[in-house]
PDB file of C-alpha atoms in Angstrom:
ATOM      1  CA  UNK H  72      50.125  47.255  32.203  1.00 81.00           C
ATOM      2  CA  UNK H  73      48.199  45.683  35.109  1.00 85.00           C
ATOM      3  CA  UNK H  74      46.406  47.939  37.568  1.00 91.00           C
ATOM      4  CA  UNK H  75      44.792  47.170  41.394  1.00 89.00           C
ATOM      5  CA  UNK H  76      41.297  47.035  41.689  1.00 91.00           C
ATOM      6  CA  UNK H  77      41.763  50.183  43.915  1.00 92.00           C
ATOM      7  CA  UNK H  78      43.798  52.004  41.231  1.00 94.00           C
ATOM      8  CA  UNK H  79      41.398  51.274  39.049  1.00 92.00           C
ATOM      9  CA  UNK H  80      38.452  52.785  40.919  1.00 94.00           C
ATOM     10  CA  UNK H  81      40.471  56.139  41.599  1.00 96.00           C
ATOM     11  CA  UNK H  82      41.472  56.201  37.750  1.00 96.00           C
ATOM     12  CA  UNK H  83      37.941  56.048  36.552  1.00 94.00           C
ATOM     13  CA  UNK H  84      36.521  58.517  39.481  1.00 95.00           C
ATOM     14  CA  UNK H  85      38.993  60.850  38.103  1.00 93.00           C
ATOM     15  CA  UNK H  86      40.830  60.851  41.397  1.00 95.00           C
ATOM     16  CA  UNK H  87      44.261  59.427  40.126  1.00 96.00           C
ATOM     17  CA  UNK H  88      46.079  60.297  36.449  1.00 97.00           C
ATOM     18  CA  UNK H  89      49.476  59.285  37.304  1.00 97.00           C
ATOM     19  CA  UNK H  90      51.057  55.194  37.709  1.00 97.00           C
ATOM     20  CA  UNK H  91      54.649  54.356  38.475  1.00 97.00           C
ATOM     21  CA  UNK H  92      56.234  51.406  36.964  1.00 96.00           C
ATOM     22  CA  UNK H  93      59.928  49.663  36.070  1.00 96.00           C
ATOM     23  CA  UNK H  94      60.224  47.843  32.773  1.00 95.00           C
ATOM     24  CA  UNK H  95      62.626  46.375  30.747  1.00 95.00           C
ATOM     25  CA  UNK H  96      60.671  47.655  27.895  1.00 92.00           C
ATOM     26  CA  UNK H  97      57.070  50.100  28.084  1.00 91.00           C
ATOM     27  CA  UNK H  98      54.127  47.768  27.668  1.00 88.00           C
ATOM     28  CA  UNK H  99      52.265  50.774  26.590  1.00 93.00           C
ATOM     29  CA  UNK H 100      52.749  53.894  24.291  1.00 94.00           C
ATOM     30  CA  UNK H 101      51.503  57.524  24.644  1.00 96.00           C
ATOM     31  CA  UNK H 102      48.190  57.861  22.969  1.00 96.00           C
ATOM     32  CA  UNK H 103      47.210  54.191  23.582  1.00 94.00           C
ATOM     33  CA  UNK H 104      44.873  52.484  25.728  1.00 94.00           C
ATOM     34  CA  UNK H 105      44.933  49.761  27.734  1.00 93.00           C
ATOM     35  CA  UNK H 106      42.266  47.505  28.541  1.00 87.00           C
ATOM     36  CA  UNK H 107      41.265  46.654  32.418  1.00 88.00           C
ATOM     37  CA  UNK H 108      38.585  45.232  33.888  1.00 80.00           C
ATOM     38  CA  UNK H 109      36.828  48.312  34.501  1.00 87.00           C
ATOM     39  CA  UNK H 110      37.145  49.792  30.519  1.00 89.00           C
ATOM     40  CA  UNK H 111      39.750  51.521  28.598  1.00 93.00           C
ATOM     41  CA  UNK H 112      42.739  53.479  30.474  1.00 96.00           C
ATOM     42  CA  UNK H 113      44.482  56.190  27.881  1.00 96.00           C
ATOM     43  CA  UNK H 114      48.077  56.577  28.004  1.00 97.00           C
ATOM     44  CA  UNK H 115      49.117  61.112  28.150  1.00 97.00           C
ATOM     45  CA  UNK H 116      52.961  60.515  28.728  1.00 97.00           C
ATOM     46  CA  UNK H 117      55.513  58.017  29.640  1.00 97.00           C
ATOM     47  CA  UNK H 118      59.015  58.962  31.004  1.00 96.00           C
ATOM     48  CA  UNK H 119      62.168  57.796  31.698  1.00 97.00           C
ATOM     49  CA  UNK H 120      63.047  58.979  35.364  1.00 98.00           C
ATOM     50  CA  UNK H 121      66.018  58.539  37.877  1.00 97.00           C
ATOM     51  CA  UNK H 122      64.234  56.394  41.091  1.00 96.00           C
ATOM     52  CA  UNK H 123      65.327  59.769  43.382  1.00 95.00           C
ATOM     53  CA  UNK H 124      62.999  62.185  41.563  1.00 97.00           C
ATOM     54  CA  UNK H 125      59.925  60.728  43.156  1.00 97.00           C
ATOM     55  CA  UNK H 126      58.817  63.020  45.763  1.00 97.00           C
ATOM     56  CA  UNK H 127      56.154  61.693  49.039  1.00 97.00           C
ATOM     57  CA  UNK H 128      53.871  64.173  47.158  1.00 97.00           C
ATOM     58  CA  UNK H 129      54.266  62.111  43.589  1.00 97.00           C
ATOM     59  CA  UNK H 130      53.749  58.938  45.414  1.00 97.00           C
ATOM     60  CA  UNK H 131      50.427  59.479  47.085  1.00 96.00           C
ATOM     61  CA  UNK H 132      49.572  60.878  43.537  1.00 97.00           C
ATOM     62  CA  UNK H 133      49.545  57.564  42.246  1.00 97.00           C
ATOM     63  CA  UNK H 134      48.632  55.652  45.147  1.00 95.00           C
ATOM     64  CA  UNK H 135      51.336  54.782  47.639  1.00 96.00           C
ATOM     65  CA  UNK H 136      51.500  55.642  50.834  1.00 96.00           C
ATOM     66  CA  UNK H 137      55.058  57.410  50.599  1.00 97.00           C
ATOM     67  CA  UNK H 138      57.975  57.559  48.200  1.00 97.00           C
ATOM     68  CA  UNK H 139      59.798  54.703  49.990  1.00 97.00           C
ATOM     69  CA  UNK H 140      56.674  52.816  48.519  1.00 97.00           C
ATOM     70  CA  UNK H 141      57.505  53.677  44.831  1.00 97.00           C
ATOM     71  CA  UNK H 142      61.131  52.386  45.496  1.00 97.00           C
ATOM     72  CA  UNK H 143      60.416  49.264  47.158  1.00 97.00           C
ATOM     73  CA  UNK H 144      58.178  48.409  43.957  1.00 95.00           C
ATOM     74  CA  UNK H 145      61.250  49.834  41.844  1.00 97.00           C
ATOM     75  CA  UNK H 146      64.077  47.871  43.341  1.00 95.00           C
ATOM     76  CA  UNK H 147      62.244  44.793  43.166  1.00 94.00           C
ATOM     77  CA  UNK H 148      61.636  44.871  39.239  1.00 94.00           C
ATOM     78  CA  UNK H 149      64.358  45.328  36.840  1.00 94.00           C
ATOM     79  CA  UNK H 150      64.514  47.960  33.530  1.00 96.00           C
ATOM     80  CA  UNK H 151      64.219  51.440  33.522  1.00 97.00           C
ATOM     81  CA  UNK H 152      61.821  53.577  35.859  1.00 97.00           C
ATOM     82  CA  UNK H 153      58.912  55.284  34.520  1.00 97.00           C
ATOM     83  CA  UNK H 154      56.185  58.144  35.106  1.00 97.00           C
ATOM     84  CA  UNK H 155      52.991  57.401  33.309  1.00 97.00           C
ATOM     85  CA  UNK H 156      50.335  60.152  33.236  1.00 97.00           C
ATOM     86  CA  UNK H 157      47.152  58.282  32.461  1.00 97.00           C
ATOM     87  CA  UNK H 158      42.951  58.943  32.095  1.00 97.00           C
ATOM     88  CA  UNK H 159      40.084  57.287  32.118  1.00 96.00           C
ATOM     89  CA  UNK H 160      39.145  56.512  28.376  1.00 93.00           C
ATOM     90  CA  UNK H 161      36.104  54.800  28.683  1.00 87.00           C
ATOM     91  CA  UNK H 162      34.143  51.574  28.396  1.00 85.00           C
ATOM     92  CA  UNK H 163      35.950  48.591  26.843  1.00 79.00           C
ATOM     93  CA  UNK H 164      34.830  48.163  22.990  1.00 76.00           C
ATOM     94  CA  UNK H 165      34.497  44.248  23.288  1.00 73.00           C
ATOM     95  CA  UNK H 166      31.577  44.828  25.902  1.00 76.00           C
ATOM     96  CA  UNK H 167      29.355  46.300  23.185  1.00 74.00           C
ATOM     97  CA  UNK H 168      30.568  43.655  20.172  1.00 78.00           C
ATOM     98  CA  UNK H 169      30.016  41.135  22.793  1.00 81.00           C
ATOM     99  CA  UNK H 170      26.182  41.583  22.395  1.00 78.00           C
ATOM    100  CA  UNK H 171      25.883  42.880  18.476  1.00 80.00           C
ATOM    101  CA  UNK H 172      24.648  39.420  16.623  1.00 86.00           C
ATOM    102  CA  UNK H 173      26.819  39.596  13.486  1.00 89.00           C
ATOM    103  CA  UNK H 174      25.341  39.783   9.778  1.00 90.00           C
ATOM    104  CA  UNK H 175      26.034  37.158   7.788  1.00 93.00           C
ATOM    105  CA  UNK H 176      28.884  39.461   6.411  1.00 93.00           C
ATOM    106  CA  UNK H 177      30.293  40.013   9.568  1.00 92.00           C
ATOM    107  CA  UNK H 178      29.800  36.113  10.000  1.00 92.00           C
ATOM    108  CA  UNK H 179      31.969  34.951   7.348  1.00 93.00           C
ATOM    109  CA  UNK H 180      34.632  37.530   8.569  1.00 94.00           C
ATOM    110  CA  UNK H 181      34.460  36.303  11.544  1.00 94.00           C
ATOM    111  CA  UNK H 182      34.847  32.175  10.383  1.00 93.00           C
ATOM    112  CA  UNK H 183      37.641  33.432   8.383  1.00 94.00           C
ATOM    113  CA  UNK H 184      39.655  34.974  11.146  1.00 95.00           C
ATOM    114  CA  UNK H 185      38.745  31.658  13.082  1.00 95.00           C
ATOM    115  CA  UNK H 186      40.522  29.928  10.452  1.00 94.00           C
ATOM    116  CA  UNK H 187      43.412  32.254  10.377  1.00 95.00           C
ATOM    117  CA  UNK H 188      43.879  31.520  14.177  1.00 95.00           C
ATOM    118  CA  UNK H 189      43.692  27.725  13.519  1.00 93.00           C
ATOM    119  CA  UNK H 190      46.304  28.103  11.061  1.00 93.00           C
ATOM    120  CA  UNK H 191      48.450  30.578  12.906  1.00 91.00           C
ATOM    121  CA  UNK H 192      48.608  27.999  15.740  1.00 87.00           C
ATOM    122  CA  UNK H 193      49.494  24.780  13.724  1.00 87.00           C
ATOM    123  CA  UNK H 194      46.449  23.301  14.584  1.00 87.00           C
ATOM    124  CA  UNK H 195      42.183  23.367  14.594  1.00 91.00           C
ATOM    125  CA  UNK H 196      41.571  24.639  18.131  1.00 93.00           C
ATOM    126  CA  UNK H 197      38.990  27.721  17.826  1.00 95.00           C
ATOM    127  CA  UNK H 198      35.669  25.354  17.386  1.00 95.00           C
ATOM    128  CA  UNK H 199      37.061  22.833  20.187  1.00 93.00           C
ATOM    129  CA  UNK H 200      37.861  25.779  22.424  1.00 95.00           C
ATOM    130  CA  UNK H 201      34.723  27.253  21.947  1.00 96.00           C
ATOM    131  CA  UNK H 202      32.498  24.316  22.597  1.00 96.00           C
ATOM    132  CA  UNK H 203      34.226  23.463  25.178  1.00 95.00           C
ATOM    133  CA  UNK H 204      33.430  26.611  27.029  1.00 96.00           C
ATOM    134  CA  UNK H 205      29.875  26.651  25.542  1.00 96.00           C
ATOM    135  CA  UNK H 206      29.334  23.211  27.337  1.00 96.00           C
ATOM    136  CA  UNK H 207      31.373  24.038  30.441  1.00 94.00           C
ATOM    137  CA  UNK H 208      30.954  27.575  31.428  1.00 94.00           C
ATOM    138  CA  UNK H 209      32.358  28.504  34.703  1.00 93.00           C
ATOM    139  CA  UNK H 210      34.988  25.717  34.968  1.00 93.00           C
ATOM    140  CA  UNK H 211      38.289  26.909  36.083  1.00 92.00           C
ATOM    141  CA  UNK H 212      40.784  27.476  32.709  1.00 90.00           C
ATOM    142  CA  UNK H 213      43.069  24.491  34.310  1.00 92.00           C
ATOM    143  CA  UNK H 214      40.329  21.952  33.621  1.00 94.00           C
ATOM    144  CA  UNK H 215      39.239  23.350  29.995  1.00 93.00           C
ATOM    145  CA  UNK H 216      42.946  23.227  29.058  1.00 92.00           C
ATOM    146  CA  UNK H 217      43.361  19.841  30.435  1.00 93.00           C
ATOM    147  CA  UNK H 218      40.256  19.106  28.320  1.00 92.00           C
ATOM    148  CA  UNK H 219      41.792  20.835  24.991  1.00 90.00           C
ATOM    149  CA  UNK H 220      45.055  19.546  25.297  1.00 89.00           C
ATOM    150  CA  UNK H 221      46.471  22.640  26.336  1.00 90.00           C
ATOM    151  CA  UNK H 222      49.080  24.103  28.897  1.00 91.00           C
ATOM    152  CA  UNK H 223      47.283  26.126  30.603  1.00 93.00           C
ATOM    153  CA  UNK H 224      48.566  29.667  29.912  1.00 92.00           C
ATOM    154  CA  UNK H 225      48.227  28.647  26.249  1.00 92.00           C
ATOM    155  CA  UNK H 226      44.668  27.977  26.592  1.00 92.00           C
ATOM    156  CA  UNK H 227      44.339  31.405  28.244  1.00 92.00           C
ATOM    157  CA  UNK H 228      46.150  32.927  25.460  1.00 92.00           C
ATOM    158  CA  UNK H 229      43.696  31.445  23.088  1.00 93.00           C
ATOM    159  CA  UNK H 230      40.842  32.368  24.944  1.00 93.00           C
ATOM    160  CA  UNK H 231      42.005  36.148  24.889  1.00 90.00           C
ATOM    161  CA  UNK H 232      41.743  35.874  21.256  1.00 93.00           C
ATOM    162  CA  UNK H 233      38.519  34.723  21.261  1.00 94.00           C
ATOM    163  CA  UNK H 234      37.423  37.236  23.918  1.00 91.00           C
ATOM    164  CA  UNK H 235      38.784  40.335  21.511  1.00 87.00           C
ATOM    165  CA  UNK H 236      36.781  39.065  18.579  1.00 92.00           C
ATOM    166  CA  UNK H 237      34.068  39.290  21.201  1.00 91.00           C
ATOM    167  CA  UNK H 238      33.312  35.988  21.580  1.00 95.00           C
ATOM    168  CA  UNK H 239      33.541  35.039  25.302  1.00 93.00           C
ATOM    169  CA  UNK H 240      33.235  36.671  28.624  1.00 89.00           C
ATOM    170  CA  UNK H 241      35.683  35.982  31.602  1.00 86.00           C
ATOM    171  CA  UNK H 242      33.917  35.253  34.302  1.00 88.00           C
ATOM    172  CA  UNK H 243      35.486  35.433  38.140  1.00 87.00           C
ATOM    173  CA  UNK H 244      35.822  31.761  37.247  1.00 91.00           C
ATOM    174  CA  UNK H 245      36.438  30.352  34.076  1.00 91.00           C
ATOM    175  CA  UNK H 246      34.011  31.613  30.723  1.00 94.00           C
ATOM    176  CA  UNK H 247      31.383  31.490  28.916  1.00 94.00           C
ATOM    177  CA  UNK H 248      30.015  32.314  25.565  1.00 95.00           C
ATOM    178  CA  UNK H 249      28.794  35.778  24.556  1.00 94.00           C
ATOM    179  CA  UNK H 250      25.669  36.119  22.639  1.00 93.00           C
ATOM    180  CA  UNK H 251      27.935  36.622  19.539  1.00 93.00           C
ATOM    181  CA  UNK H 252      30.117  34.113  20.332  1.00 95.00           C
ATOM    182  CA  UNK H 253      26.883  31.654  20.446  1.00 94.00           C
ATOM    183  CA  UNK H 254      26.118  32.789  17.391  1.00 93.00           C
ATOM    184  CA  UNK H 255      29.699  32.162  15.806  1.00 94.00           C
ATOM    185  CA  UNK H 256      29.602  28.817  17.260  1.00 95.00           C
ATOM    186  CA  UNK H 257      26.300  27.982  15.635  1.00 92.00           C
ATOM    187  CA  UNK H 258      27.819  29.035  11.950  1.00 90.00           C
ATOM    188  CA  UNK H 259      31.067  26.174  12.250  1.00 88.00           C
TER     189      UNK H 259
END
């Protein structure tokens, strides 16, 4: 579930707890979080809802200027419409493990999982991927992927693992290496 920037800022000043959105399928489920670039947003309620329930009143609840708004964004999606009551739930866990330096416990775990992803994929790419960014932080994902051997949304989706171990940071352009992912990198 993708949010604005300016949603995002009303969610986490406590000014907006309710989202709109068609899907073929919910990307989210009540009681879970999803992860934005400002922390965690927690999920209250999702519902199934005919397009004509949505009042002007609803709409500037979650951010549109007027119910004709909501079903613009409606009719040009396909799937079912839903109401989403949402919170802020905090800061985003991976900010913290980002910076914790893992025991050599931890460390193993962690070159184990590595492994597990390298497996999972066919192929060795987790070391590569990581020196790569290590050595090039800042470089726009088409180049590193280019540099990987990589389509380009694959190398994103293999960064994104990476990033929820904790090991990189996305940076307005391209990555770089956390202080645990440094670390990780060191150890293979």
């Amino acid at each position: 579930m993708l949010f604005r920037k300016p949603d995002l800022e009303a969610i986490f000043a406590g000014e907006r707890r309710l989202a709109f959105r068609r899907w073929k399928k919910p990307t989210v489920r009540v009681g879970g979080t999803v992860r934005t670039a400002m922390g965690l947003v927690g999920i209250d309620a999702i519902e199934p809802i005919e397009p004509e329930s949505v009042t002007d009143d609803d709409a500037r609840a979650a951010g549109y200027r007027d119910r004709a708004d909501v079903l613009a964004m409606f009719e040009a999606q396909e799937g079912t419409c839903y109401r989403i009551l949402l919170h802020p739930e905090g800061d985003d866990p991976r900010e913290a493990l980002r910076e914790a330096l893992p025991d050599p416990a931890e460390l193993a775990k962690l070159v184990t999982k590595l492994g597990k992803l390298d497996a999972g994929a066919g192929r060795p790419w987790t070391k590569a991927a990581l020196q790569l960014i290590a050595d090039r932080p800042g470089v726009v994902s088409m180049r590193l992927a280019e540099a990987a051997g990589f389509e380009r949304m694959e190398f994103k989706d293999n960064v994104r693992k990476l990033k929820a171990l904790g090991l990189t940071l996305s940076l307005e352009v391209g990555y770089r290496l956390s202080p645990r992912g440094e670390a990780v990198l060191s150890a293979i």
